[in-house]
Amino acid sequence: MPACPECENALDIDADDVEEGDVVSCEECGTEFEVVATEPLQLSQVEDEGYDDEDDEVRDEEEE
Ligand SMILES: [Zn+2]
């Protein structure tokens, strides 16, 4: 079972429950990981920054 590199919590992920491209998060610290492969299970940490587009971000805070 992979361990979270941030807090070393064992990530309770069943490879049967996830698919490539799924995003799972560490229950301890909230760090998110993308499933890049399931056999064997491989995770890639999702960076908060660096998205191509941030249209989802609420950034209209001109009102004060
Ligand atoms: Zn963690």
PDB file of N, CA and C and ligand atoms in Angstrom:
ATOM      1  N   MET A   1       0.850  -1.200   0.000  1.00  0.00           N
ATOM      2  CA  MET A   1       0.000   0.000   0.000  1.00  0.00           C
ATOM      3  C   MET A   1       0.890   1.256   0.000  1.00  0.00           C
ATOM      4  N   PRO A   2       0.623   2.163  -0.889  1.00  0.00           N
ATOM      5  CA  PRO A   2       1.465   3.371  -0.945  1.00  0.00           C
ATOM      6  C   PRO A   2       1.252   4.244   0.289  1.00  0.00           C
ATOM      7  N   ALA A   3       2.287   4.954   0.626  1.00  0.00           N
ATOM      8  CA  ALA A   3       2.201   5.876   1.760  1.00  0.00           C
ATOM      9  C   ALA A   3       2.265   7.302   1.236  1.00  0.00           C
ATOM     10  N   CYS A   4       1.565   8.170   1.909  1.00  0.00           N
ATOM     11  CA  CYS A   4       1.576   9.578   1.538  1.00  0.00           C
ATOM     12  C   CYS A   4       2.966  10.164   1.756  1.00  0.00           C
ATOM     13  N   PRO A   5       3.555  10.762   0.742  1.00  0.00           N
ATOM     14  CA  PRO A   5       4.882  11.343   0.921  1.00  0.00           C
ATOM     15  C   PRO A   5       4.865  12.568   1.823  1.00  0.00           C
ATOM     16  N   GLU A   6       3.718  13.147   2.012  1.00  0.00           N
ATOM     17  CA  GLU A   6       3.633  14.347   2.833  1.00  0.00           C
ATOM     18  C   GLU A   6       3.594  14.026   4.314  1.00  0.00           C
ATOM     19  N   CYS A   7       2.812  13.031   4.689  1.00  0.00           N
ATOM     20  CA  CYS A   7       2.640  12.759   6.113  1.00  0.00           C
ATOM     21  C   CYS A   7       2.916  11.300   6.461  1.00  0.00           C
ATOM     22  N   GLU A   8       3.255  10.498   5.443  1.00  0.00           N
ATOM     23  CA  GLU A   8       3.591   9.096   5.636  1.00  0.00           C
ATOM     24  C   GLU A   8       2.425   8.260   6.140  1.00  0.00           C
ATOM     25  N   ASN A   9       1.242   8.812   6.044  1.00  0.00           N
ATOM     26  CA  ASN A   9       0.056   8.027   6.341  1.00  0.00           C
ATOM     27  C   ASN A   9      -0.123   6.981   5.252  1.00  0.00           C
ATOM     28  N   ALA A  10      -0.461   5.772   5.642  1.00  0.00           N
ATOM     29  CA  ALA A  10      -0.720   4.745   4.636  1.00  0.00           C
ATOM     30  C   ALA A  10      -2.001   5.102   3.896  1.00  0.00           C
ATOM     31  N   LEU A  11      -1.899   5.190   2.587  1.00  0.00           N
ATOM     32  CA  LEU A  11      -3.068   5.545   1.796  1.00  0.00           C
ATOM     33  C   LEU A  11      -3.930   4.308   1.595  1.00  0.00           C
ATOM     34  N   ASP A  12      -5.128   4.396   2.105  1.00  0.00           N
ATOM     35  CA  ASP A  12      -6.024   3.247   2.071  1.00  0.00           C
ATOM     36  C   ASP A  12      -6.763   3.209   0.746  1.00  0.00           C
ATOM     37  N   ILE A  13      -6.055   2.783  -0.278  1.00  0.00           N
ATOM     38  CA  ILE A  13      -6.646   2.766  -1.611  1.00  0.00           C
ATOM     39  C   ILE A  13      -6.647   1.336  -2.129  1.00  0.00           C
ATOM     40  N   ASP A  14      -7.810   0.889  -2.508  1.00  0.00           N
ATOM     41  CA  ASP A  14      -7.923  -0.436  -3.108  1.00  0.00           C
ATOM     42  C   ASP A  14      -7.846  -0.274  -4.621  1.00  0.00           C
ATOM     43  N   ALA A  15      -6.877  -0.915  -5.223  1.00  0.00           N
ATOM     44  CA  ALA A  15      -6.687  -0.772  -6.671  1.00  0.00           C
ATOM     45  C   ALA A  15      -7.944  -1.166  -7.435  1.00  0.00           C
ATOM     46  N   ASP A  16      -8.767  -2.009  -6.828  1.00  0.00           N
ATOM     47  CA  ASP A  16     -10.002  -2.408  -7.502  1.00  0.00           C
ATOM     48  C   ASP A  16     -11.046  -1.301  -7.498  1.00  0.00           C
ATOM     49  N   ASP A  17     -10.840  -0.336  -6.615  1.00  0.00           N
ATOM     50  CA  ASP A  17     -11.838   0.721  -6.468  1.00  0.00           C
ATOM     51  C   ASP A  17     -11.524   1.966  -7.275  1.00  0.00           C
ATOM     52  N   VAL A  18     -10.349   1.998  -7.865  1.00  0.00           N
ATOM     53  CA  VAL A  18      -9.959   3.198  -8.587  1.00  0.00           C
ATOM     54  C   VAL A  18      -9.608   2.855 -10.033  1.00  0.00           C
ATOM     55  N   GLU A  19      -9.612   3.871 -10.844  1.00  0.00           N
ATOM     56  CA  GLU A  19      -9.233   3.722 -12.238  1.00  0.00           C
ATOM     57  C   GLU A  19      -8.177   4.759 -12.567  1.00  0.00           C
ATOM     58  N   GLU A  20      -7.482   4.521 -13.641  1.00  0.00           N
ATOM     59  CA  GLU A  20      -6.514   5.515 -14.083  1.00  0.00           C
ATOM     60  C   GLU A  20      -7.213   6.849 -14.279  1.00  0.00           C
ATOM     61  N   GLY A  21      -6.611   7.886 -13.755  1.00  0.00           N
ATOM     62  CA  GLY A  21      -7.187   9.211 -13.900  1.00  0.00           C
ATOM     63  C   GLY A  21      -8.000   9.647 -12.702  1.00  0.00           C
ATOM     64  N   ASP A  22      -8.349   8.687 -11.845  1.00  0.00           N
ATOM     65  CA  ASP A  22      -9.059   9.070 -10.632  1.00  0.00           C
ATOM     66  C   ASP A  22      -8.149   9.887  -9.728  1.00  0.00           C
ATOM     67  N   VAL A  23      -8.762  10.732  -8.948  1.00  0.00           N
ATOM     68  CA  VAL A  23      -7.989  11.495  -7.977  1.00  0.00           C
ATOM     69  C   VAL A  23      -8.430  11.065  -6.584  1.00  0.00           C
ATOM     70  N   VAL A  24      -7.450  10.705  -5.785  1.00  0.00           N
ATOM     71  CA  VAL A  24      -7.739  10.303  -4.410  1.00  0.00           C
ATOM     72  C   VAL A  24      -7.003  11.263  -3.488  1.00  0.00           C
ATOM     73  N   SER A  25      -7.468  11.370  -2.284  1.00  0.00           N
ATOM     74  CA  SER A  25      -6.798  12.291  -1.375  1.00  0.00           C
ATOM     75  C   SER A  25      -6.428  11.596  -0.076  1.00  0.00           C
ATOM     76  N   CYS A  26      -5.345  12.051   0.496  1.00  0.00           N
ATOM     77  CA  CYS A  26      -4.878  11.528   1.771  1.00  0.00           C
ATOM     78  C   CYS A  26      -5.845  11.951   2.867  1.00  0.00           C
ATOM     79  N   GLU A  27      -6.265  10.991   3.658  1.00  0.00           N
ATOM     80  CA  GLU A  27      -7.216  11.321   4.717  1.00  0.00           C
ATOM     81  C   GLU A  27      -6.581  12.162   5.811  1.00  0.00           C
ATOM     82  N   GLU A  28      -5.281  12.063   5.926  1.00  0.00           N
ATOM     83  CA  GLU A  28      -4.600  12.768   7.012  1.00  0.00           C
ATOM     84  C   GLU A  28      -4.324  14.228   6.672  1.00  0.00           C
ATOM     85  N   CYS A  29      -3.755  14.477   5.490  1.00  0.00           N
ATOM     86  CA  CYS A  29      -3.305  15.840   5.198  1.00  0.00           C
ATOM     87  C   CYS A  29      -4.022  16.452   3.999  1.00  0.00           C
ATOM     88  N   GLY A  30      -4.824  15.655   3.309  1.00  0.00           N
ATOM     89  CA  GLY A  30      -5.613  16.205   2.223  1.00  0.00           C
ATOM     90  C   GLY A  30      -4.878  16.323   0.904  1.00  0.00           C
ATOM     91  N   THR A  31      -3.634  15.902   0.880  1.00  0.00           N
ATOM     92  CA  THR A  31      -2.902  15.937  -0.380  1.00  0.00           C
ATOM     93  C   THR A  31      -3.589  15.043  -1.406  1.00  0.00           C
ATOM     94  N   GLU A  32      -3.716  15.551  -2.617  1.00  0.00           N
ATOM     95  CA  GLU A  32      -4.413  14.788  -3.644  1.00  0.00           C
ATOM     96  C   GLU A  32      -3.439  14.088  -4.566  1.00  0.00           C
ATOM     97  N   PHE A  33      -3.829  12.900  -4.972  1.00  0.00           N
ATOM     98  CA  PHE A  33      -3.008  12.100  -5.867  1.00  0.00           C
ATOM     99  C   PHE A  33      -3.853  11.613  -7.020  1.00  0.00           C
ATOM    100  N   GLU A  34      -3.256  11.650  -8.195  1.00  0.00           N
ATOM    101  CA  GLU A  34      -3.935  11.087  -9.356  1.00  0.00           C
ATOM    102  C   GLU A  34      -3.445   9.663  -9.554  1.00  0.00           C
ATOM    103  N   VAL A  35      -4.374   8.790  -9.856  1.00  0.00           N
ATOM    104  CA  VAL A  35      -4.019   7.405 -10.140  1.00  0.00           C
ATOM    105  C   VAL A  35      -3.498   7.346 -11.573  1.00  0.00           C
ATOM    106  N   VAL A  36      -2.228   7.004 -11.718  1.00  0.00           N
ATOM    107  CA  VAL A  36      -1.652   6.943 -13.060  1.00  0.00           C
ATOM    108  C   VAL A  36      -1.614   5.513 -13.582  1.00  0.00           C
ATOM    109  N   ALA A  37      -1.708   4.550 -12.691  1.00  0.00           N
ATOM    110  CA  ALA A  37      -1.762   3.156 -13.093  1.00  0.00           C
ATOM    111  C   ALA A  37      -2.350   2.355 -11.946  1.00  0.00           C
ATOM    112  N   THR A  38      -2.994   1.247 -12.282  1.00  0.00           N
ATOM    113  CA  THR A  38      -3.636   0.461 -11.229  1.00  0.00           C
ATOM    114  C   THR A  38      -2.935  -0.871 -10.999  1.00  0.00           C
ATOM    115  N   GLU A  39      -2.169  -1.341 -11.968  1.00  0.00           N
ATOM    116  CA  GLU A  39      -1.481  -2.619 -11.780  1.00  0.00           C
ATOM    117  C   GLU A  39      -0.040  -2.527 -12.219  1.00  0.00           C
ATOM    118  N   PRO A  40       0.865  -2.264 -11.303  1.00  0.00           N
ATOM    119  CA  PRO A  40       0.583  -2.007  -9.881  1.00  0.00           C
ATOM    120  C   PRO A  40       0.084  -0.581  -9.683  1.00  0.00           C
ATOM    121  N   LEU A  41      -0.476  -0.351  -8.535  1.00  0.00           N
ATOM    122  CA  LEU A  41      -1.024   0.958  -8.231  1.00  0.00           C
ATOM    123  C   LEU A  41       0.081   2.006  -8.183  1.00  0.00           C
ATOM    124  N   GLN A  42      -0.093   3.031  -9.002  1.00  0.00           N
ATOM    125  CA  GLN A  42       0.878   4.120  -8.995  1.00  0.00           C
ATOM    126  C   GLN A  42       0.133   5.437  -8.891  1.00  0.00           C
ATOM    127  N   LEU A  43       0.649   6.273  -8.029  1.00  0.00           N
ATOM    128  CA  LEU A  43       0.006   7.559  -7.797  1.00  0.00           C
ATOM    129  C   LEU A  43       0.955   8.687  -8.138  1.00  0.00           C
ATOM    130  N   SER A  44       0.378   9.773  -8.599  1.00  0.00           N
ATOM    131  CA  SER A  44       1.163  10.962  -8.875  1.00  0.00           C
ATOM    132  C   SER A  44       0.544  12.109  -8.105  1.00  0.00           C
ATOM    133  N   GLN A  45       1.364  12.808  -7.361  1.00  0.00           N
ATOM    134  CA  GLN A  45       0.813  13.892  -6.551  1.00  0.00           C
ATOM    135  C   GLN A  45       0.252  14.986  -7.442  1.00  0.00           C
ATOM    136  N   VAL A  46      -0.928  15.441  -7.120  1.00  0.00           N
ATOM    137  CA  VAL A  46      -1.564  16.512  -7.864  1.00  0.00           C
ATOM    138  C   VAL A  46      -1.097  17.839  -7.296  1.00  0.00           C
ATOM    139  N   GLU A  47      -0.523  18.641  -8.159  1.00  0.00           N
ATOM    140  CA  GLU A  47      -0.056  19.951  -7.712  1.00  0.00           C
ATOM    141  C   GLU A  47      -1.207  20.933  -7.750  1.00  0.00           C
ATOM    142  N   ASP A  48      -1.274  21.789  -6.766  1.00  0.00           N
ATOM    143  CA  ASP A  48      -2.320  22.801  -6.747  1.00  0.00           C
ATOM    144  C   ASP A  48      -2.108  23.832  -7.842  1.00  0.00           C
ATOM    145  N   GLU A  49      -0.841  24.082  -8.143  1.00  0.00           N
ATOM    146  CA  GLU A  49      -0.539  25.087  -9.147  1.00  0.00           C
ATOM    147  C   GLU A  49      -0.204  24.392 -10.457  1.00  0.00           C
ATOM    148  N   GLY A  50      -0.251  25.142 -11.528  1.00  0.00           N
ATOM    149  CA  GLY A  50       0.216  24.605 -12.781  1.00  0.00           C
ATOM    150  C   GLY A  50      -0.862  24.073 -13.690  1.00  0.00           C
ATOM    151  N   TYR A  51      -2.087  24.267 -13.318  1.00  0.00           N
ATOM    152  CA  TYR A  51      -3.149  23.873 -14.234  1.00  0.00           C
ATOM    153  C   TYR A  51      -3.096  24.745 -15.486  1.00  0.00           C
ATOM    154  N   ASP A  52      -3.469  24.176 -16.600  1.00  0.00           N
ATOM    155  CA  ASP A  52      -3.464  24.951 -17.836  1.00  0.00           C
ATOM    156  C   ASP A  52      -4.471  26.082 -17.763  1.00  0.00           C
ATOM    157  N   ASP A  53      -5.625  25.740 -17.270  1.00  0.00           N
ATOM    158  CA  ASP A  53      -6.679  26.733 -17.145  1.00  0.00           C
ATOM    159  C   ASP A  53      -7.210  26.701 -15.725  1.00  0.00           C
ATOM    160  N   GLU A  54      -7.556  27.854 -15.246  1.00  0.00           N
ATOM    161  CA  GLU A  54      -8.091  27.897 -13.897  1.00  0.00           C
ATOM    162  C   GLU A  54      -9.476  28.520 -13.911  1.00  0.00           C
ATOM    163  N   ASP A  55     -10.243  28.099 -14.883  1.00  0.00           N
ATOM    164  CA  ASP A  55     -11.583  28.661 -14.998  1.00  0.00           C
ATOM    165  C   ASP A  55     -12.448  28.304 -13.801  1.00  0.00           C
ATOM    166  N   ASP A  56     -12.100  27.209 -13.157  1.00  0.00           N
ATOM    167  CA  ASP A  56     -12.900  26.794 -12.016  1.00  0.00           C
ATOM    168  C   ASP A  56     -12.646  27.667 -10.791  1.00  0.00           C
ATOM    169  N   GLU A  57     -11.516  28.279 -10.782  1.00  0.00           N
ATOM    170  CA  GLU A  57     -11.175  29.094  -9.617  1.00  0.00           C
ATOM    171  C   GLU A  57     -12.078  30.315  -9.546  1.00  0.00           C
ATOM    172  N   VAL A  58     -12.525  30.604  -8.353  1.00  0.00           N
ATOM    173  CA  VAL A  58     -13.307  31.817  -8.149  1.00  0.00           C
ATOM    174  C   VAL A  58     -12.338  32.948  -7.855  1.00  0.00           C
ATOM    175  N   ARG A  59     -12.142  33.768  -8.826  1.00  0.00           N
ATOM    176  CA  ARG A  59     -11.152  34.816  -8.651  1.00  0.00           C
ATOM    177  C   ARG A  59     -11.743  36.212  -8.798  1.00  0.00           C
ATOM    178  N   ASP A  60     -13.057  36.242  -8.951  1.00  0.00           N
ATOM    179  CA  ASP A  60     -13.694  37.554  -9.093  1.00  0.00           C
ATOM    180  C   ASP A  60     -13.980  38.123  -7.719  1.00  0.00           C
ATOM    181  N   GLU A  61     -12.992  38.760  -7.176  1.00  0.00           N
ATOM    182  CA  GLU A  61     -13.166  39.317  -5.844  1.00  0.00           C
ATOM    183  C   GLU A  61     -12.937  40.817  -5.867  1.00  0.00           C
ATOM    184  N   GLU A  62     -13.516  41.447  -6.885  1.00  0.00           N
ATOM    185  CA  GLU A  62     -13.294  42.887  -7.008  1.00  0.00           C
ATOM    186  C   GLU A  62     -14.137  43.655  -6.012  1.00  0.00           C
ATOM    187  N   GLU A  63     -15.193  43.002  -5.551  1.00  0.00           N
ATOM    188  CA  GLU A  63     -16.066  43.617  -4.549  1.00  0.00           C
ATOM    189  C   GLU A  63     -15.371  43.651  -3.211  1.00  0.00           C
ATOM    190  N   GLU A  64     -15.417  44.762  -2.565  1.00  0.00           N
ATOM    191  CA  GLU A  64     -14.790  44.780  -1.242  1.00  0.00           C
ATOM    192  C   GLU A  64     -15.668  45.494  -0.240  1.00  0.00           C
TER     193      GLU A  64
HETATM  194 ZN    ZN B   1      -0.893  12.743   3.834  1.00  0.00          ZN
END
